[in-house]
mmCIF file of N, CA and C in Angstrom:
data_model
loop_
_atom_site.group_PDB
_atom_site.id
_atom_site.type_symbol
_atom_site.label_atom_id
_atom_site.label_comp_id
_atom_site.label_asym_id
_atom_site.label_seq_id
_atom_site.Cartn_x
_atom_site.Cartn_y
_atom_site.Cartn_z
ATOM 1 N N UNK A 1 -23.430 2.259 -6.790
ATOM 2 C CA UNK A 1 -23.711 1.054 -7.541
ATOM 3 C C UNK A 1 -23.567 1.347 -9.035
ATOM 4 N N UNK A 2 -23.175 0.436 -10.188
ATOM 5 C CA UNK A 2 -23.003 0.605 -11.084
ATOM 6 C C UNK A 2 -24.075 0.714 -12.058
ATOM 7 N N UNK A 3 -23.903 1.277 -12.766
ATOM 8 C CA UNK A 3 -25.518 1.642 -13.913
ATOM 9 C C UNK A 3 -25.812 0.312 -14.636
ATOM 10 N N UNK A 4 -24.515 -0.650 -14.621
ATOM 11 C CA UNK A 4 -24.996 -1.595 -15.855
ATOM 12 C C UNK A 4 -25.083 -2.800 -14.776
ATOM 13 N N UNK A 5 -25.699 -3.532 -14.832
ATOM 14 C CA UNK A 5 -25.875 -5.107 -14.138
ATOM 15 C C UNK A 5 -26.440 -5.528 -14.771
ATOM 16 N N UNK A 6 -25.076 -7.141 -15.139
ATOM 17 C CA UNK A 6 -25.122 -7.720 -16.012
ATOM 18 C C UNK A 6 -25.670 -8.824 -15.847
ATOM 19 N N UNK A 7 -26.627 -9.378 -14.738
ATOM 20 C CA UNK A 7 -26.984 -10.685 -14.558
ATOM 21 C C UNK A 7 -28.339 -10.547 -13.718
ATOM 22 N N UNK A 8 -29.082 -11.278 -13.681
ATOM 23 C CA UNK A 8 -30.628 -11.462 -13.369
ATOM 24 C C UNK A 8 -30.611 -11.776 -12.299
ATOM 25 N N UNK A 9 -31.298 -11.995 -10.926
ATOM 26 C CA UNK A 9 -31.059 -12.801 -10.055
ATOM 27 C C UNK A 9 -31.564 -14.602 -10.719
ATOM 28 N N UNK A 10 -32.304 -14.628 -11.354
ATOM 29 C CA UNK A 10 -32.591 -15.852 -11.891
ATOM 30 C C UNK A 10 -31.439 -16.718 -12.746
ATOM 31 N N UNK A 11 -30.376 -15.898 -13.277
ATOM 32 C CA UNK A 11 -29.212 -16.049 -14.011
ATOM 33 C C UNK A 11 -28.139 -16.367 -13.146
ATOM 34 N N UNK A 12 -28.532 -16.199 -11.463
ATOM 35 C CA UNK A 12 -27.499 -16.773 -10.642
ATOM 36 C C UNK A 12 -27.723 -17.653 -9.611
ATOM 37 N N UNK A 13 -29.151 -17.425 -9.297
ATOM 38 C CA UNK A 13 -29.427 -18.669 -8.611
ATOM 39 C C UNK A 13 -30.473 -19.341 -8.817
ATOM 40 N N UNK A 14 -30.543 -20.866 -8.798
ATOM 41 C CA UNK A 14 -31.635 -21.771 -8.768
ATOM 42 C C UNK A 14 -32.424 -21.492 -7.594
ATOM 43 N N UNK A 15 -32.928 -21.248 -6.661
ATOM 44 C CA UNK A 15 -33.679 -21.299 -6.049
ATOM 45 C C UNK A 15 -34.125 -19.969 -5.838
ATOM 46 N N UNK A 16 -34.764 -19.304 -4.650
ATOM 47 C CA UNK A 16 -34.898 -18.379 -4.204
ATOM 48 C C UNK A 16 -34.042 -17.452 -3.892
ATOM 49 N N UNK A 17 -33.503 -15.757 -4.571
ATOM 50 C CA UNK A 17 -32.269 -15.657 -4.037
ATOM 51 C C UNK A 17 -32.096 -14.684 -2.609
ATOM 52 N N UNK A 18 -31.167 -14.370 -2.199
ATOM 53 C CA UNK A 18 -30.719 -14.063 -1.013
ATOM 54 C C UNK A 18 -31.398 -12.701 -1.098
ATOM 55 N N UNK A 19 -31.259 -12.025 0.483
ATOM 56 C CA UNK A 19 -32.141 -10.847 0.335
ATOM 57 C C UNK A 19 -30.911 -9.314 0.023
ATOM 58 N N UNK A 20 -30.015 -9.524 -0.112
ATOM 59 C CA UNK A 20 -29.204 -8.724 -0.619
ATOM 60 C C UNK A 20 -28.756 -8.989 -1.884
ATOM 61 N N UNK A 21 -29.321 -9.741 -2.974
ATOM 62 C CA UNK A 21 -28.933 -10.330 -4.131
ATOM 63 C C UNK A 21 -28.669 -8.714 -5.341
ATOM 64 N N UNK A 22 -29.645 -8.072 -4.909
ATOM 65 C CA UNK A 22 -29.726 -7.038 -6.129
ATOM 66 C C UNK A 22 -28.061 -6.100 -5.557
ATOM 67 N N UNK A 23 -27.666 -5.942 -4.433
ATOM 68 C CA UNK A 23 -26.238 -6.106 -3.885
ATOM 69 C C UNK A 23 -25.045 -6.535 -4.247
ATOM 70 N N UNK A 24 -25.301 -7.923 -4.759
ATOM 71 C CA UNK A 24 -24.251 -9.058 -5.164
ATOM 72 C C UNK A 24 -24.462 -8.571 -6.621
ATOM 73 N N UNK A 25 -25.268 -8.649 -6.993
ATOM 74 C CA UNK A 25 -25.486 -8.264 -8.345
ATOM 75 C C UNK A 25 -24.420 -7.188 -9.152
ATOM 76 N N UNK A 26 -24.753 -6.347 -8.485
ATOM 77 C CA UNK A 26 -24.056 -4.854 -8.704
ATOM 78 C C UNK A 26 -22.478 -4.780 -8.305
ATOM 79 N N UNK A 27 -22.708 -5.525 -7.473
ATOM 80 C CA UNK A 27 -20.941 -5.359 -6.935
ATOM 81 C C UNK A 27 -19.851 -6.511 -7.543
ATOM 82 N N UNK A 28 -20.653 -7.550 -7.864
ATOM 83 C CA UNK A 28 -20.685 -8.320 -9.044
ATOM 84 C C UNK A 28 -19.842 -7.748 -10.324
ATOM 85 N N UNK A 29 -21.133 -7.045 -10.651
ATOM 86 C CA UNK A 29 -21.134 -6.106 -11.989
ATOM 87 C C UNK A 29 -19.953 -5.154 -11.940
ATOM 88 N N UNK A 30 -19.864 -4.208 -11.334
ATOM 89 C CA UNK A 30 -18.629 -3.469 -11.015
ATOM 90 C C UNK A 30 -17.543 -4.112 -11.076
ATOM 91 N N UNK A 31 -17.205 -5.412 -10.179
ATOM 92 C CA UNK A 31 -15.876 -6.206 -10.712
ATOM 93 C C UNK A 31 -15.375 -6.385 -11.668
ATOM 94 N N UNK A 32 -16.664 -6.817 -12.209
ATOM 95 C CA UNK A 32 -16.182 -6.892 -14.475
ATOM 96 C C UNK A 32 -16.054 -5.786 -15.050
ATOM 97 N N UNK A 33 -16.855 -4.703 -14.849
ATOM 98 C CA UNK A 33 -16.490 -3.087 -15.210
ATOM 99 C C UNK A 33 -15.000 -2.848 -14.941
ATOM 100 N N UNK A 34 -14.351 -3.406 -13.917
ATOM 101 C CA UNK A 34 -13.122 -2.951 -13.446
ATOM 102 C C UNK A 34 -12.234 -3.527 -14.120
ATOM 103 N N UNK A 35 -12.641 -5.199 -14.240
ATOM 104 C CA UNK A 35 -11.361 -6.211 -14.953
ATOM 105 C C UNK A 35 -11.574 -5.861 -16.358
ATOM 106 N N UNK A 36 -12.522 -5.209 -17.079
ATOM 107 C CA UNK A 36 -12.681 -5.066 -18.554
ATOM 108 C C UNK A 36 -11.865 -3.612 -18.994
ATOM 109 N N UNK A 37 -11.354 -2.649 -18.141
ATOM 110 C CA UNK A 37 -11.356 -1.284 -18.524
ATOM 111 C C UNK A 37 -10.505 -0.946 -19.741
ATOM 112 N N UNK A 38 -9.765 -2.658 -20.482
ATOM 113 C CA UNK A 38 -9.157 -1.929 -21.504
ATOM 114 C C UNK A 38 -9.831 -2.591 -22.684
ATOM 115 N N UNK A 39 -11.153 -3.546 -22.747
ATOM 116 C CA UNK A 39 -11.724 -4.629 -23.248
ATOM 117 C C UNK A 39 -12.702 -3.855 -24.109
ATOM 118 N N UNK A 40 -12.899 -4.135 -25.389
ATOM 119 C CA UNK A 40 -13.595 -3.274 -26.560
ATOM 120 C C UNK A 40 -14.374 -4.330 -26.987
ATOM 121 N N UNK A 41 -15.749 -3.989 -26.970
ATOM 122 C CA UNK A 41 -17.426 -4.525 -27.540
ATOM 123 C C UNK A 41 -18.422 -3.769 -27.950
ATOM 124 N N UNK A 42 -19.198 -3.963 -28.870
ATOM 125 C CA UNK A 42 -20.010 -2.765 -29.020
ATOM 126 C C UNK A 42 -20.905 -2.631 -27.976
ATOM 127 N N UNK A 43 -21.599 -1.602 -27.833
ATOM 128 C CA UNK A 43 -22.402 -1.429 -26.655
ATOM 129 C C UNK A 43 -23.257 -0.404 -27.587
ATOM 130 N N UNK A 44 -24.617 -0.290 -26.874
ATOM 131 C CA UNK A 44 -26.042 0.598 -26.884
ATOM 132 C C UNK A 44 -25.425 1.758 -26.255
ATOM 133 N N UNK A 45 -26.443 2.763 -26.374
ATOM 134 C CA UNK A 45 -26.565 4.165 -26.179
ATOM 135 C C UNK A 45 -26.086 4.272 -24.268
ATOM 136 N N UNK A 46 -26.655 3.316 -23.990
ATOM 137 C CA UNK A 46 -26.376 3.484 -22.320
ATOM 138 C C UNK A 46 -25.189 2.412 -21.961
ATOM 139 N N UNK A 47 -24.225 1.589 -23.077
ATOM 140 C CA UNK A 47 -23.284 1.032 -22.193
ATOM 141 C C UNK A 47 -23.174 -0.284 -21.862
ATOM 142 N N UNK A 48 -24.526 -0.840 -22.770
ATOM 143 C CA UNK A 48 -24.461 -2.241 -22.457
ATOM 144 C C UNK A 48 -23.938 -2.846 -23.640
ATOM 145 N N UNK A 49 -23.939 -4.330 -23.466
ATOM 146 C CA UNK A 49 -23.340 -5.157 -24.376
ATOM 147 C C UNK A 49 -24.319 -5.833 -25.348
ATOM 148 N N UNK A 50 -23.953 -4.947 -27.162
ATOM 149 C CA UNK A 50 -25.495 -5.358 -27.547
ATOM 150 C C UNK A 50 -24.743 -7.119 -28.684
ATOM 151 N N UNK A 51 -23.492 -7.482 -28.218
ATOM 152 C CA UNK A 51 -23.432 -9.230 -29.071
ATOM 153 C C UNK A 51 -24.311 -10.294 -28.323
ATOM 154 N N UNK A 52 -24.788 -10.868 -28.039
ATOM 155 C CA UNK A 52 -25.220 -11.981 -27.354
ATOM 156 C C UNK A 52 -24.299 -12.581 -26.601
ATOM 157 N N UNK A 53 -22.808 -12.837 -27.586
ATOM 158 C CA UNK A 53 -21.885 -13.920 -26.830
ATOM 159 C C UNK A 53 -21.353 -12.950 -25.842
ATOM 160 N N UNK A 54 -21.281 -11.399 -26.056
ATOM 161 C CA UNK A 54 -20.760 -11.144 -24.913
ATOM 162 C C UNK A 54 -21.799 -10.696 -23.817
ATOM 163 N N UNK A 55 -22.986 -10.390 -23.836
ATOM 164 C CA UNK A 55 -23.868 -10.226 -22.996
ATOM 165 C C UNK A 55 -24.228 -11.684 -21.890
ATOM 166 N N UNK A 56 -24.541 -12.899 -22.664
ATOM 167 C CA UNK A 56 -23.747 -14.192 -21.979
ATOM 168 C C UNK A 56 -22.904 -14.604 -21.340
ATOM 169 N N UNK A 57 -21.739 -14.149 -21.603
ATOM 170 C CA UNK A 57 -20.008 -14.187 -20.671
ATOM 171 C C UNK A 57 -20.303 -13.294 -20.098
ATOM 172 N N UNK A 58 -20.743 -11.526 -20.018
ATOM 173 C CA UNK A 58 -20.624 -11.324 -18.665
ATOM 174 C C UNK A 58 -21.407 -11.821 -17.895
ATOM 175 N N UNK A 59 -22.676 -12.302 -18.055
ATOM 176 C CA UNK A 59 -23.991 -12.615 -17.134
ATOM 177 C C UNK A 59 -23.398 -13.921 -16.284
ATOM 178 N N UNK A 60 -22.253 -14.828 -17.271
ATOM 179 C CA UNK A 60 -21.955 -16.154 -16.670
ATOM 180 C C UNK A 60 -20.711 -15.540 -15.639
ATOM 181 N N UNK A 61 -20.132 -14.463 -16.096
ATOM 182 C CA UNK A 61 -19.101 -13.731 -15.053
ATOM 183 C C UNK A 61 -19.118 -13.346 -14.170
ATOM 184 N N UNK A 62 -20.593 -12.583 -13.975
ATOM 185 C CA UNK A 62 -21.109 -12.444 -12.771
ATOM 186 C C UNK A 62 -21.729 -13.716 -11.566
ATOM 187 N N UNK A 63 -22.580 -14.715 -12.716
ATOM 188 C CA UNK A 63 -22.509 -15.585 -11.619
ATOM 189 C C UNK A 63 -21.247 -16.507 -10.841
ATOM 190 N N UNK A 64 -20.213 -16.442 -11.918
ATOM 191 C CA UNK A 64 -19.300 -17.149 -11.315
ATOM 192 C C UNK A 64 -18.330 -16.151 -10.424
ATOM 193 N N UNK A 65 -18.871 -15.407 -10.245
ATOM 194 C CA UNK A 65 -17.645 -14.030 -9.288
ATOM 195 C C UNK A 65 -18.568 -14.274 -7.854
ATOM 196 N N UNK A 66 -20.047 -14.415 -8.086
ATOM 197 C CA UNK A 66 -20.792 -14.465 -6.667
ATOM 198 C C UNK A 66 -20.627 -15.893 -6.160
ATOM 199 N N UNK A 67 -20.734 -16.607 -7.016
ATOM 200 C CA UNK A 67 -20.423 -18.310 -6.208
ATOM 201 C C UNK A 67 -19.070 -18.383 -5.776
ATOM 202 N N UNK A 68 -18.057 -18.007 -6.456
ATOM 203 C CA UNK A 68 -16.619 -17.540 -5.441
ATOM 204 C C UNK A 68 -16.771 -16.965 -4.411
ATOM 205 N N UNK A 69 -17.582 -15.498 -4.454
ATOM 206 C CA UNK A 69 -17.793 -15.095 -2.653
ATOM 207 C C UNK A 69 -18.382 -16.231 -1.777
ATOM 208 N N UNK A 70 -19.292 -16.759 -2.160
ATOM 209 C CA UNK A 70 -20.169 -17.547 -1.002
ATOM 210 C C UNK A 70 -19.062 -18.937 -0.630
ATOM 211 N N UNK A 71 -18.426 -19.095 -2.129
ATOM 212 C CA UNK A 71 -17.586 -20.576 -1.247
ATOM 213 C C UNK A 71 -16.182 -20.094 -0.574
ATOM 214 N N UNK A 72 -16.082 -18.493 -0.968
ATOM 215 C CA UNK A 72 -14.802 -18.129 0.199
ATOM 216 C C UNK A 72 -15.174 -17.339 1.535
ATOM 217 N N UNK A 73 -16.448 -17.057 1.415
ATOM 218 C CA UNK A 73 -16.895 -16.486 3.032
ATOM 219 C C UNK A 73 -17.300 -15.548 2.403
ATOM 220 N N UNK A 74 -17.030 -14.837 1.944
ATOM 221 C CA UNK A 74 -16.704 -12.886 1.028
ATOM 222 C C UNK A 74 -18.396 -12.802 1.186
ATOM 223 N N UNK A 75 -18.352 -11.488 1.012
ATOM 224 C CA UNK A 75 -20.045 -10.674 0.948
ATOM 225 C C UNK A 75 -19.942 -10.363 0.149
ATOM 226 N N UNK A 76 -18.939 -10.012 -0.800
ATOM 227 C CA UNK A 76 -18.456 -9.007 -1.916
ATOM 228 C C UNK A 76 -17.676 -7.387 -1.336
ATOM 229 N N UNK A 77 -17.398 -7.637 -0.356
ATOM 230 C CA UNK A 77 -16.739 -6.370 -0.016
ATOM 231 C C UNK A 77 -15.388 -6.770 -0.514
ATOM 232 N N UNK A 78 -14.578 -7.882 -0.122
ATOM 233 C CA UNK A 78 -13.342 -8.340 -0.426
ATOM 234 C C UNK A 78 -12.935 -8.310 0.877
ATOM 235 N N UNK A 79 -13.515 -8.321 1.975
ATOM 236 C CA UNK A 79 -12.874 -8.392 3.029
ATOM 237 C C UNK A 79 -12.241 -9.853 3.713
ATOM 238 N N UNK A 80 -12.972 -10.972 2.975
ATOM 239 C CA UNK A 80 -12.839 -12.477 3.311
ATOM 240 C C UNK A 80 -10.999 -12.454 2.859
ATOM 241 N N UNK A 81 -11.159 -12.666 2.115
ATOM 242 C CA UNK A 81 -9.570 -12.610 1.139
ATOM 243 C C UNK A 81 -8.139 -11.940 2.281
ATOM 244 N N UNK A 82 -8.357 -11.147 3.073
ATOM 245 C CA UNK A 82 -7.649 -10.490 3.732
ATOM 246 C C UNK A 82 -7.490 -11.142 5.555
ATOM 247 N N UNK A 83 -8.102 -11.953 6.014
ATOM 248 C CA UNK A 83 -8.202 -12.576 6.715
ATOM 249 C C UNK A 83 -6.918 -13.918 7.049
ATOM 250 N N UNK A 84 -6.134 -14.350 8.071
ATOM 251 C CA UNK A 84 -5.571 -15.839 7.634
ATOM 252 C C UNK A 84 -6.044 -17.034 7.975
ATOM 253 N N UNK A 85 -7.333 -16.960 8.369
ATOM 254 C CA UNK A 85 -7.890 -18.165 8.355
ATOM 255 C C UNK A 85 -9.242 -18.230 8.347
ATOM 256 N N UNK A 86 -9.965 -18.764 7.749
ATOM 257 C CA UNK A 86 -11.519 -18.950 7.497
ATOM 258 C C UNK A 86 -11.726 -20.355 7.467
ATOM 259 N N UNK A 87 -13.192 -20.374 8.663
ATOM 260 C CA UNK A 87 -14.222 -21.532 8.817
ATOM 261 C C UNK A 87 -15.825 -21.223 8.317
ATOM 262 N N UNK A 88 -15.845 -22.404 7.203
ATOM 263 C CA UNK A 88 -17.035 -22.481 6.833
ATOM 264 C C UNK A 88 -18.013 -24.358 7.401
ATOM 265 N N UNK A 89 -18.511 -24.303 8.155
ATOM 266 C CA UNK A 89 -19.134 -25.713 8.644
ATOM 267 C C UNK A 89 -17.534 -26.884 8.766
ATOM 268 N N UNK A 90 -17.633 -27.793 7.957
ATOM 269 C CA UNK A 90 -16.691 -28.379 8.267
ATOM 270 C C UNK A 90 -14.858 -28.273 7.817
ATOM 271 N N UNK A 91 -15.666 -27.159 6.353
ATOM 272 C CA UNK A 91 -14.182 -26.396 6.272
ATOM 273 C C UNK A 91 -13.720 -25.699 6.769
ATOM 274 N N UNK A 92 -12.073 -25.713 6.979
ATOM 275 C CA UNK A 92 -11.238 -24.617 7.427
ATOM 276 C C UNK A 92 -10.062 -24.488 6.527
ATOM 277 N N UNK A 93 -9.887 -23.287 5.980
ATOM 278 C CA UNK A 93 -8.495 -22.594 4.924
ATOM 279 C C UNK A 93 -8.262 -22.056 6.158
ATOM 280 N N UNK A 94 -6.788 -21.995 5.724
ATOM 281 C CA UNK A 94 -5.690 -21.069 7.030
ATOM 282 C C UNK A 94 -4.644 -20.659 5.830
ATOM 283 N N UNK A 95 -3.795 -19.828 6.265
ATOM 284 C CA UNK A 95 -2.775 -19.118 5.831
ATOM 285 C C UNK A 95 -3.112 -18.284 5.358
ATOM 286 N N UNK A 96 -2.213 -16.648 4.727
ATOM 287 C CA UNK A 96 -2.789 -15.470 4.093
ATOM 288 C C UNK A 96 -2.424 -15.517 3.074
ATOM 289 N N UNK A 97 -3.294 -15.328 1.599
ATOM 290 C CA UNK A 97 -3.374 -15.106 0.086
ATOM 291 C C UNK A 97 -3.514 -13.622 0.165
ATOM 292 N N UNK A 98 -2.359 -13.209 -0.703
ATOM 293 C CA UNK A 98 -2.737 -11.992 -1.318
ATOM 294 C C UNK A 98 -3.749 -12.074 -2.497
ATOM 295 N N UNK A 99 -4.497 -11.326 -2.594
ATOM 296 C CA UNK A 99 -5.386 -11.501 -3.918
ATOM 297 C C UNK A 99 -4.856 -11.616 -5.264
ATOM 298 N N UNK A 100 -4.682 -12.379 -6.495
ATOM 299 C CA UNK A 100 -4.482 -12.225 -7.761
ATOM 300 C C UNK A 100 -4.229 -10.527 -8.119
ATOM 301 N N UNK A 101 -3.147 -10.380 -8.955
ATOM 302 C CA UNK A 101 -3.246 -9.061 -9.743
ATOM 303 C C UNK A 101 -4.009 -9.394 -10.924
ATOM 304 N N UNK A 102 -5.676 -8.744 -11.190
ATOM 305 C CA UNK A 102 -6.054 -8.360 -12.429
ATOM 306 C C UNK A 102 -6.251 -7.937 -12.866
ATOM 307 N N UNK A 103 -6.460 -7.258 -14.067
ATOM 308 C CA UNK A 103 -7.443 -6.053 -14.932
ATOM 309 C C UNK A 103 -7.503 -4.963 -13.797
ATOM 310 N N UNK A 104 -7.637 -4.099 -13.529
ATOM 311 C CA UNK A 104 -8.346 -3.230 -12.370
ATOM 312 C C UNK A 104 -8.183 -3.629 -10.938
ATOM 313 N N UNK A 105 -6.868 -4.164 -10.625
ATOM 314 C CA UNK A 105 -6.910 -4.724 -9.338
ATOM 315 C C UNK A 105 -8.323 -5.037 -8.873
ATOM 316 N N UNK A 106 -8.397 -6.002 -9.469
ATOM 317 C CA UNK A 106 -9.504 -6.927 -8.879
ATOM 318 C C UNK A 106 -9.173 -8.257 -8.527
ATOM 319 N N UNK A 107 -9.669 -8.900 -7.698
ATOM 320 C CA UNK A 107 -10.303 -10.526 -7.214
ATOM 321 C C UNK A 107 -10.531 -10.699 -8.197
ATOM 322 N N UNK A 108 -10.477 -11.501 -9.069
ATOM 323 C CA UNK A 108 -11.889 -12.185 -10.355
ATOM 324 C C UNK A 108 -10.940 -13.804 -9.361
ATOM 325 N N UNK A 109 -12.677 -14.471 -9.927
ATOM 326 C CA UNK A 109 -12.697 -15.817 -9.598
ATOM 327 C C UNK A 109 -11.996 -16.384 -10.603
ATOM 328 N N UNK A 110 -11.405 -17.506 -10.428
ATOM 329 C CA UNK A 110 -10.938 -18.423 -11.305
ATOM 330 C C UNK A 110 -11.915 -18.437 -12.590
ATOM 331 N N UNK A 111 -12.966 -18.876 -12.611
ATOM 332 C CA UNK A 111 -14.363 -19.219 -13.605
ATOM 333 C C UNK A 111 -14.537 -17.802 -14.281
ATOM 334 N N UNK A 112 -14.880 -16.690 -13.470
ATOM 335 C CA UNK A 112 -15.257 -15.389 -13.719
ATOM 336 C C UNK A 112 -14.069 -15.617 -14.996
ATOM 337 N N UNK A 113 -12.978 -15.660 -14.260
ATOM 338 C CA UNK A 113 -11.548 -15.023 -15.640
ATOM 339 C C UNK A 113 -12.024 -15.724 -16.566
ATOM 340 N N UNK A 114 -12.377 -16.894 -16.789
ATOM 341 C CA UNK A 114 -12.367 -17.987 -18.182
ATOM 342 C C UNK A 114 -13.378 -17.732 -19.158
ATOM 343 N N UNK A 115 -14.087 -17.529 -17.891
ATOM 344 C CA UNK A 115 -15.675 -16.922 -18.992
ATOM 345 C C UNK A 115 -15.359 -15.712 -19.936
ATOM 346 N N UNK A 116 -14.821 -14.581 -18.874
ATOM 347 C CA UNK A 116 -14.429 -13.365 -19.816
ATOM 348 C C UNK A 116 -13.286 -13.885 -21.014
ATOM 349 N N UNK A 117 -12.626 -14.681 -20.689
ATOM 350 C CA UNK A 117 -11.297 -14.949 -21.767
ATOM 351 C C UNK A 117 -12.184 -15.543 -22.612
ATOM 352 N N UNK A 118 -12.770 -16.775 -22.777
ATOM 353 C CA UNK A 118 -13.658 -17.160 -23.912
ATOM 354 C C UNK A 118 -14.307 -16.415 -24.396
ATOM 355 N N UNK A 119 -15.011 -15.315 -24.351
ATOM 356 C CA UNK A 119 -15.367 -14.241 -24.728
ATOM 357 C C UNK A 119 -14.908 -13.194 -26.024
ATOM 358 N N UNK A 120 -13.198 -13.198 -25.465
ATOM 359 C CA UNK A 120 -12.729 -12.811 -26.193
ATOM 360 C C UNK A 120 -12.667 -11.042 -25.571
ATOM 361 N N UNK A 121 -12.644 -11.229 -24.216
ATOM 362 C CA UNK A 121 -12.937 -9.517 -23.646
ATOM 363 C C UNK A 121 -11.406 -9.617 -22.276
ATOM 364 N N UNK A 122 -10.712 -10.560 -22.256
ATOM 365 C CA UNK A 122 -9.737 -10.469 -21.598
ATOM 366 C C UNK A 122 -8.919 -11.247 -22.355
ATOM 367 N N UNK A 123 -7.206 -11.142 -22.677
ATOM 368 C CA UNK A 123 -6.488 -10.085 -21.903
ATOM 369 C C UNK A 123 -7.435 -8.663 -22.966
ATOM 370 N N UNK A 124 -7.227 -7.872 -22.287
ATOM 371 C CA UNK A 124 -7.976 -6.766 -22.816
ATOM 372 C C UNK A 124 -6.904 -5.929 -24.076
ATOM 373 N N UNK A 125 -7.047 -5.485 -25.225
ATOM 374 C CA UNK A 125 -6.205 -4.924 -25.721
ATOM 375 C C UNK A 125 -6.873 -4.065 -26.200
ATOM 376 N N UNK A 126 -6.450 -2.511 -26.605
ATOM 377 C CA UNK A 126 -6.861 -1.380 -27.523
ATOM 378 C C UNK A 126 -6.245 -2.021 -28.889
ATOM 379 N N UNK A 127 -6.811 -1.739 -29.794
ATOM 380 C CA UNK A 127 -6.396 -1.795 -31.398
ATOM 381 C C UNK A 127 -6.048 -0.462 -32.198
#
């Protein structure tokens, strides 16, 4: 699991959260660790993000990377994505998606990406 987790469980869900949340959290977190690896912010002694606006975009990155798992089936392993057809209650997707190429061969959600781009932490560049 990753040292930094960037989002609260209260920062992702309104209600009560799931009993593997501190899980989602982290694996969450790791996704953005992965899509950021060329993305420059200052950070504290241990690695975190000490701007506000970017401590915000990732926290909103993370929640929007876990509400993508739950509305595509995913646990966060990435195993949903690899499947050609998924039923959720009255939905059904069929056909096979390869995953997006991003940052760190990662999944990022649609939302996840926007948040980080408003940010100003993707496309990632060294200076």
């Amino acid at each position: 699991m990753p040292s930094r987790v960037y989002a609260t469980p209260e920062q992702v869900w309104t209600g009560p959260p799931p009993p593997d949340a501190d899980r989602l959290l982290a694996l969450a977190s790791e996704d953005i660790d992965d899509a950021l690896l060329t993305a420059v912010y200052r950070t504290d002694s241990a690695g975190r993000p000490t701007d506000p606006k970017v401590v915000t975009a990732l926290a909103e990155a993370v929640r929007a990377q876990i509400e993508y798992w739950a509305a595509t089936g995913d646990d966060g392993t990435g195993a949903a994505g690899r499947w050609d057809s998924v039923s959720i209650g009255p939905v059904s997707l069929s056909g096979r998606k390869d995953p997006p190429a991003a940052a760190g061969d990662v999944d990022l959600a649609p939302r996840t990406h926007r948040a980080l781009t408003r940010a100003g932490l993707l496309p990632g560049v060294i200076w």
